[in-house]
Amino acid sequence: MQSLLRQYKTQIEHQLPTYIEPLQAPQTMKEAMLYSLQAGGKRIRPLLLLATLHTFRKPVDIGMSIACALEMIHTYSLIHDDLPSMDNDDLRRGKPTNHKVFGEANAILAGDALLTYAFQVIADDRAISPEIKVRLIAELARAAGPEGMVGGQVADLEGEGKTISLQQLEYIHRHKTGKLLQYSVRAGAILGEATEQQLALLTAFADHLGLAFQIRDDILDIEGDEQKIGKKVRSDIDNGKSTYPSLLTLNGAKRKLRDHMREARTLLDKAEIDASLLHYICDVIETRDH
């Protein structure tokens, strides 16, 4: 399983620059886009998409454009998150953040370019039928936009310096992090020709997985290794953010993580598919150290 995911990750990282390098665009913009796209990372969103395709015994190549578009949108969100007006971070994955290298204006524009270009990448894929393509684009816009990731980011900003409820925290994480993770699985299932029942079960699976992913992030912000994470730890505390450990205690957060992972695995089993690779990703997310 590990070698298969490594193979998929290598394919993704080989493919990403092939979308940027031929662009007829200012060189500085292309360099700024590539700088963050090639800065490393877990690639969990595109890997989830390809793993879901694998589960339905479909060639992963049919999902590569969607996988790369997903990583472009995730990368744009990180560039903007790091800006002085947002989290004001100097490091991302152990390297200077985009605005530290290219300046704030170019970082904003590089993020804008990655966001908009992501939809062009999907639209230009001639291997996907027009009907499926429109569905995938619409769902991605919803997952990334005001009803998804961006809405979660705003709620996150509004919660800074306040003690919020667990329900409010789950709203933030379901939207800021969870919606794109959920889309990753749904897109793979749609391309894999899943039944409506399988799609519903996988959507619920991804909801629990997204919350578990963020809880693990909150735990690592307290007890993680700064060298492995590649950025300053305890930043949530410094920014006055409510987290699962702050609301539930560290041990309570770990119990909640286990609860969500158990639910996620149960839903996978109900889908009646060979989900061994998705089960392995669950293990990786639950125990990751960065």
Tab-separated table of C-alpha atoms in Angstrom:
chain	number	residue	atom	x	y	z
A	1	MET	CA	0.000	0.000	0.000
A	2	GLN	CA	2.772	2.395	0.930
A	3	SER	CA	4.611	1.800	-2.345
A	4	LEU	CA	1.419	2.309	-4.354
A	5	LEU	CA	0.727	5.651	-2.657
A	6	ARG	CA	4.357	6.633	-3.200
A	7	GLN	CA	3.949	5.811	-6.884
A	8	TYR	CA	0.780	7.932	-7.125
A	9	LYS	CA	2.477	10.812	-5.314
A	10	THR	CA	5.412	10.671	-7.741
A	11	GLN	CA	2.982	10.785	-10.678
A	12	ILE	CA	1.211	13.817	-9.216
A	13	GLU	CA	4.449	15.678	-8.546
A	14	HIS	CA	5.705	14.926	-12.052
A	15	GLN	CA	2.447	16.120	-13.591
A	16	LEU	CA	1.943	19.375	-11.669
A	17	PRO	CA	4.734	21.440	-13.319
A	18	THR	CA	3.665	20.270	-16.801
A	19	TYR	CA	0.521	22.354	-16.370
A	20	ILE	CA	2.416	25.507	-15.341
A	21	GLU	CA	5.549	25.576	-17.479
A	22	PRO	CA	3.823	25.994	-20.912
A	23	LEU	CA	1.628	28.899	-19.734
A	24	GLN	CA	1.900	32.128	-21.706
A	25	ALA	CA	2.173	34.189	-18.549
A	26	PRO	CA	4.723	36.427	-16.772
A	27	GLN	CA	7.728	34.402	-15.658
A	28	THR	CA	7.555	35.754	-12.100
A	29	MET	CA	3.992	34.488	-11.771
A	30	LYS	CA	4.918	31.047	-13.058
A	31	GLU	CA	7.879	30.862	-10.676
A	32	ALA	CA	5.694	31.887	-7.729
A	33	MET	CA	3.040	29.303	-8.659
A	34	LEU	CA	5.631	26.547	-9.036
A	35	TYR	CA	7.474	27.548	-5.860
A	36	SER	CA	4.497	26.660	-3.688
A	37	LEU	CA	3.236	23.780	-5.829
A	38	GLN	CA	6.639	22.097	-5.596
A	39	ALA	CA	7.275	22.852	-1.917
A	40	GLY	CA	6.362	19.294	-0.941
A	41	GLY	CA	3.495	18.286	1.279
A	42	LYS	CA	1.394	15.193	1.872
A	43	ARG	CA	-0.686	15.510	-1.349
A	44	ILE	CA	-3.501	13.925	0.651
A	45	ARG	CA	-6.301	15.386	-1.507
A	46	PRO	CA	-5.093	14.133	-4.891
A	47	LEU	CA	-4.021	10.844	-3.282
A	48	LEU	CA	-7.523	10.343	-1.877
A	49	LEU	CA	-8.972	10.906	-5.331
A	50	LEU	CA	-6.615	8.429	-6.997
A	51	ALA	CA	-7.047	5.898	-4.174
A	52	THR	CA	-10.828	6.054	-4.631
A	53	LEU	CA	-10.403	5.445	-8.366
A	54	HIS	CA	-8.170	2.486	-7.508
A	55	THR	CA	-10.906	1.188	-5.225
A	56	PHE	CA	-13.295	1.095	-8.197
A	57	ARG	CA	-10.617	-0.548	-10.361
A	58	LYS	CA	-10.372	2.410	-12.707
A	59	PRO	CA	-7.084	3.666	-14.239
A	60	VAL	CA	-5.858	6.557	-12.132
A	61	ASP	CA	-4.884	8.515	-15.249
A	62	ILE	CA	-8.528	9.459	-15.805
A	63	GLY	CA	-8.457	11.459	-12.567
A	64	MET	CA	-5.057	13.119	-12.922
A	65	SER	CA	-6.324	16.505	-14.145
A	66	ILE	CA	-8.842	16.669	-11.272
A	67	ALA	CA	-6.156	15.585	-8.795
A	68	CYS	CA	-3.766	18.316	-9.972
A	69	ALA	CA	-6.531	20.930	-9.992
A	70	LEU	CA	-7.325	19.987	-6.388
A	71	GLU	CA	-3.696	20.443	-5.378
A	72	MET	CA	-3.624	23.848	-7.110
A	73	ILE	CA	-6.641	25.008	-5.099
A	74	HIS	CA	-5.196	23.653	-1.856
A	75	THR	CA	-1.872	25.367	-2.611
A	76	TYR	CA	-3.558	28.705	-3.359
A	77	SER	CA	-5.312	28.511	0.006
A	78	LEU	CA	-1.989	27.931	1.790
A	79	ILE	CA	-0.336	30.889	0.023
A	80	HIS	CA	-3.173	33.150	1.128
A	81	ASP	CA	-3.332	31.636	4.641
A	82	ASP	CA	0.326	32.533	5.180
A	83	LEU	CA	-0.114	36.217	4.248
A	84	PRO	CA	0.465	38.937	6.877
A	85	SER	CA	-3.264	39.744	6.872
A	86	MET	CA	-4.123	36.114	7.662
A	87	ASP	CA	-1.814	33.841	9.722
A	88	ASN	CA	1.340	35.874	9.032
A	89	ASP	CA	3.604	32.819	8.748
A	90	ASP	CA	7.259	32.968	7.698
A	91	LEU	CA	7.671	29.233	7.033
A	92	ARG	CA	5.666	26.623	5.168
A	93	ARG	CA	6.975	23.052	4.978
A	94	GLY	CA	10.331	24.257	6.266
A	95	LYS	CA	10.768	26.858	3.525
A	96	PRO	CA	10.110	30.619	3.431
A	97	THR	CA	6.469	31.305	2.606
A	98	ASN	CA	5.548	32.563	-0.852
A	99	HIS	CA	5.180	36.218	0.143
A	100	LYS	CA	8.594	36.137	1.833
A	101	VAL	CA	10.191	35.131	-1.473
A	102	PHE	CA	8.088	36.924	-4.094
A	103	GLY	CA	6.500	39.762	-2.116
A	104	GLU	CA	2.952	40.052	-0.853
A	105	ALA	CA	1.383	41.297	-4.110
A	106	ASN	CA	2.904	38.515	-6.219
A	107	ALA	CA	1.914	35.910	-3.620
A	108	ILE	CA	-1.708	37.079	-3.748
A	109	LEU	CA	-1.679	36.970	-7.539
A	110	ALA	CA	0.010	33.547	-7.627
A	111	GLY	CA	-2.765	32.242	-5.391
A	112	ASP	CA	-5.411	33.854	-7.603
A	113	ALA	CA	-3.785	32.287	-10.661
A	114	LEU	CA	-3.727	28.788	-9.143
A	115	LEU	CA	-7.372	29.033	-8.119
A	116	THR	CA	-8.693	30.146	-11.485
A	117	TYR	CA	-6.355	27.964	-13.537
A	118	ALA	CA	-7.493	24.866	-11.647
A	119	PHE	CA	-10.910	25.080	-13.282
A	120	GLN	CA	-9.340	25.577	-16.711
A	121	VAL	CA	-7.285	22.412	-16.203
A	122	ILE	CA	-10.461	20.396	-15.642
A	123	ALA	CA	-12.359	22.096	-18.466
A	124	ASP	CA	-9.547	21.335	-20.918
A	125	ASP	CA	-9.516	17.596	-20.146
A	126	ARG	CA	-11.042	15.971	-23.230
A	127	ALA	CA	-11.047	12.491	-21.699
A	128	ILE	CA	-13.921	13.356	-19.358
A	129	SER	CA	-17.450	13.604	-20.751
A	130	PRO	CA	-19.004	17.099	-20.746
A	131	GLU	CA	-21.741	16.014	-18.301
A	132	ILE	CA	-19.304	14.599	-15.747
A	133	LYS	CA	-16.960	17.552	-16.246
A	134	VAL	CA	-19.690	20.096	-15.456
A	135	ARG	CA	-20.678	18.107	-12.360
A	136	LEU	CA	-17.075	17.922	-11.131
A	137	ILE	CA	-16.458	21.626	-11.742
A	138	ALA	CA	-19.685	22.624	-9.963
A	139	GLU	CA	-18.916	20.418	-6.962
A	140	LEU	CA	-15.350	21.711	-6.753
A	141	ALA	CA	-16.519	25.335	-6.856
A	142	ARG	CA	-18.958	24.581	-4.045
A	143	ALA	CA	-16.336	22.775	-1.957
A	144	ALA	CA	-13.762	25.565	-2.385
A	145	GLY	CA	-16.050	28.589	-2.255
A	146	PRO	CA	-18.313	30.418	0.208
A	147	GLU	CA	-20.245	27.257	1.134
A	148	GLY	CA	-17.000	25.356	1.592
A	149	MET	CA	-13.374	26.177	2.286
A	150	VAL	CA	-13.584	29.977	2.077
A	151	GLY	CA	-16.648	30.052	4.313
A	152	GLY	CA	-14.738	27.961	6.831
A	153	GLN	CA	-11.775	30.337	6.658
A	154	VAL	CA	-14.008	33.313	7.447
A	155	ALA	CA	-15.586	31.472	10.388
A	156	ASP	CA	-12.079	30.598	11.567
A	157	LEU	CA	-11.008	34.246	11.479
A	158	GLU	CA	-14.148	35.311	13.328
A	159	GLY	CA	-13.441	32.733	16.035
A	160	GLU	CA	-9.954	34.012	16.828
A	161	GLY	CA	-9.566	35.336	20.354
A	162	LYS	CA	-12.893	33.766	21.388
A	163	THR	CA	-13.960	30.574	23.085
A	164	ILE	CA	-16.323	28.918	20.634
A	165	SER	CA	-18.501	25.841	21.010
A	166	LEU	CA	-17.588	22.386	19.739
A	167	GLN	CA	-20.395	22.734	17.189
A	168	GLN	CA	-18.891	25.987	15.881
A	169	LEU	CA	-15.428	24.401	15.745
A	170	GLU	CA	-16.769	21.454	13.757
A	171	TYR	CA	-18.414	23.875	11.315
A	172	ILE	CA	-15.044	25.555	10.759
A	173	HIS	CA	-13.205	22.305	10.164
A	174	ARG	CA	-15.942	20.663	8.086
A	175	HIS	CA	-15.713	23.633	5.738
A	176	LYS	CA	-12.141	24.929	5.926
A	177	THR	CA	-10.529	21.487	5.643
A	178	GLY	CA	-13.246	18.882	5.238
A	179	LYS	CA	-15.061	20.016	2.115
A	180	LEU	CA	-12.044	19.646	-0.189
A	181	LEU	CA	-11.175	16.277	1.353
A	182	GLN	CA	-14.768	15.207	0.843
A	183	TYR	CA	-14.646	16.402	-2.743
A	184	SER	CA	-11.514	14.334	-3.323
A	185	VAL	CA	-13.365	11.143	-2.449
A	186	ARG	CA	-16.583	12.138	-4.229
A	187	ALA	CA	-14.728	13.032	-7.434
A	188	GLY	CA	-12.962	9.672	-7.412
A	189	ALA	CA	-16.254	7.875	-6.803
A	190	ILE	CA	-18.036	9.796	-9.565
A	191	LEU	CA	-15.260	9.023	-12.047
A	192	GLY	CA	-15.277	5.451	-10.768
A	193	GLU	CA	-18.990	5.100	-11.578
A	194	ALA	CA	-20.041	4.433	-7.995
A	195	THR	CA	-23.675	3.692	-7.245
A	196	GLU	CA	-25.707	6.359	-5.433
A	197	GLN	CA	-25.560	4.290	-2.236
A	198	GLN	CA	-21.781	3.922	-2.492
A	199	LEU	CA	-21.417	7.652	-3.168
A	200	ALA	CA	-23.513	8.490	-0.087
A	201	LEU	CA	-21.469	6.151	2.130
A	202	LEU	CA	-18.165	7.469	0.793
A	203	THR	CA	-19.335	11.054	1.305
A	204	ALA	CA	-20.112	10.285	4.960
A	205	PHE	CA	-16.777	8.450	5.256
A	206	ALA	CA	-14.943	11.520	3.969
A	207	ASP	CA	-16.804	13.784	6.408
A	208	HIS	CA	-15.452	11.791	9.369
A	209	LEU	CA	-12.024	11.587	7.733
A	210	GLY	CA	-11.889	15.367	7.284
A	211	LEU	CA	-12.703	16.003	10.941
A	212	ALA	CA	-10.160	13.391	12.007
A	213	PHE	CA	-7.527	15.018	9.794
A	214	GLN	CA	-8.062	18.385	11.474
A	215	ILE	CA	-8.132	16.944	14.990
A	216	ARG	CA	-4.759	15.334	14.279
A	217	ASP	CA	-3.526	18.745	13.090
A	218	ASP	CA	-4.673	20.316	16.370
A	219	ILE	CA	-2.882	17.605	18.348
A	220	LEU	CA	0.328	18.056	16.358
A	221	ASP	CA	0.200	21.805	16.997
A	222	ILE	CA	0.702	20.951	20.659
A	223	GLU	CA	2.959	17.908	20.703
A	224	GLY	CA	4.375	17.783	17.169
A	225	ASP	CA	8.022	18.104	16.136
A	226	GLU	CA	8.640	21.523	14.571
A	227	GLN	CA	11.317	20.066	12.279
A	228	LYS	CA	8.944	17.436	10.905
A	229	ILE	CA	5.958	19.767	10.603
A	230	GLY	CA	8.013	22.460	8.868
A	231	LYS	CA	6.477	25.417	10.680
A	232	LYS	CA	6.144	26.812	14.173
A	233	VAL	CA	4.130	24.715	16.622
A	234	ARG	CA	1.625	26.151	19.139
A	235	SER	CA	0.646	28.727	16.511
A	236	ASP	CA	-3.061	28.120	17.233
A	237	ILE	CA	-2.503	29.067	20.868
A	238	ASP	CA	-0.509	32.153	19.841
A	239	ASN	CA	-3.306	33.207	17.464
A	240	GLY	CA	-5.981	32.748	20.119
A	241	LYS	CA	-7.796	29.971	18.258
A	242	SER	CA	-10.104	27.423	19.829
A	243	THR	CA	-9.004	23.871	19.013
A	244	TYR	CA	-10.129	20.347	19.887
A	245	PRO	CA	-7.506	20.074	22.672
A	246	SER	CA	-8.480	23.458	24.096
A	247	LEU	CA	-12.168	22.480	24.199
A	248	LEU	CA	-11.852	18.775	25.029
A	249	THR	CA	-8.348	18.520	26.582
A	250	LEU	CA	-5.546	16.756	24.734
A	251	ASN	CA	-6.753	13.296	25.798
A	252	GLY	CA	-10.319	14.203	24.861
A	253	ALA	CA	-9.150	15.273	21.411
A	254	LYS	CA	-7.343	11.957	20.974
A	255	ARG	CA	-10.525	10.075	21.916
A	256	LYS	CA	-12.525	12.154	19.440
A	257	LEU	CA	-9.942	11.371	16.739
A	258	ARG	CA	-10.347	7.631	17.403
A	259	ASP	CA	-14.156	7.965	17.318
A	260	HIS	CA	-14.142	9.636	13.905
A	261	MET	CA	-11.667	7.136	12.484
A	262	ARG	CA	-13.785	4.224	13.739
A	263	GLU	CA	-16.883	5.707	12.072
A	264	ALA	CA	-14.954	6.339	8.858
A	265	ARG	CA	-13.757	2.732	8.669
A	266	THR	CA	-17.247	1.381	9.426
A	267	LEU	CA	-18.712	3.387	6.558
A	268	LEU	CA	-16.009	2.093	4.209
A	269	ASP	CA	-16.922	-1.473	5.108
A	270	LYS	CA	-20.612	-0.795	4.418
A	271	ALA	CA	-19.824	0.423	0.897
A	272	GLU	CA	-19.018	-3.150	-0.171
A	273	ILE	CA	-15.890	-2.220	-2.125
A	274	ASP	CA	-12.263	-3.264	-1.944
A	275	ALA	CA	-11.277	-0.263	0.157
A	276	SER	CA	-7.929	-1.583	1.420
A	277	LEU	CA	-6.045	1.446	0.064
A	278	LEU	CA	-8.518	3.881	1.645
A	279	HIS	CA	-8.230	1.962	4.937
A	280	TYR	CA	-4.468	2.378	4.712
A	281	ILE	CA	-4.882	6.144	4.207
A	282	CYS	CA	-7.024	6.183	7.363
A	283	ASP	CA	-4.108	4.623	9.245
A	284	VAL	CA	-1.703	7.203	7.802
A	285	ILE	CA	-3.942	10.137	8.776
A	286	GLU	CA	-4.532	8.828	12.290
A	287	THR	CA	-0.842	8.339	13.080
A	288	ARG	CA	0.880	11.011	10.951
A	289	ASP	CA	3.558	13.131	12.606
A	290	HIS	CA	3.505	16.085	10.183
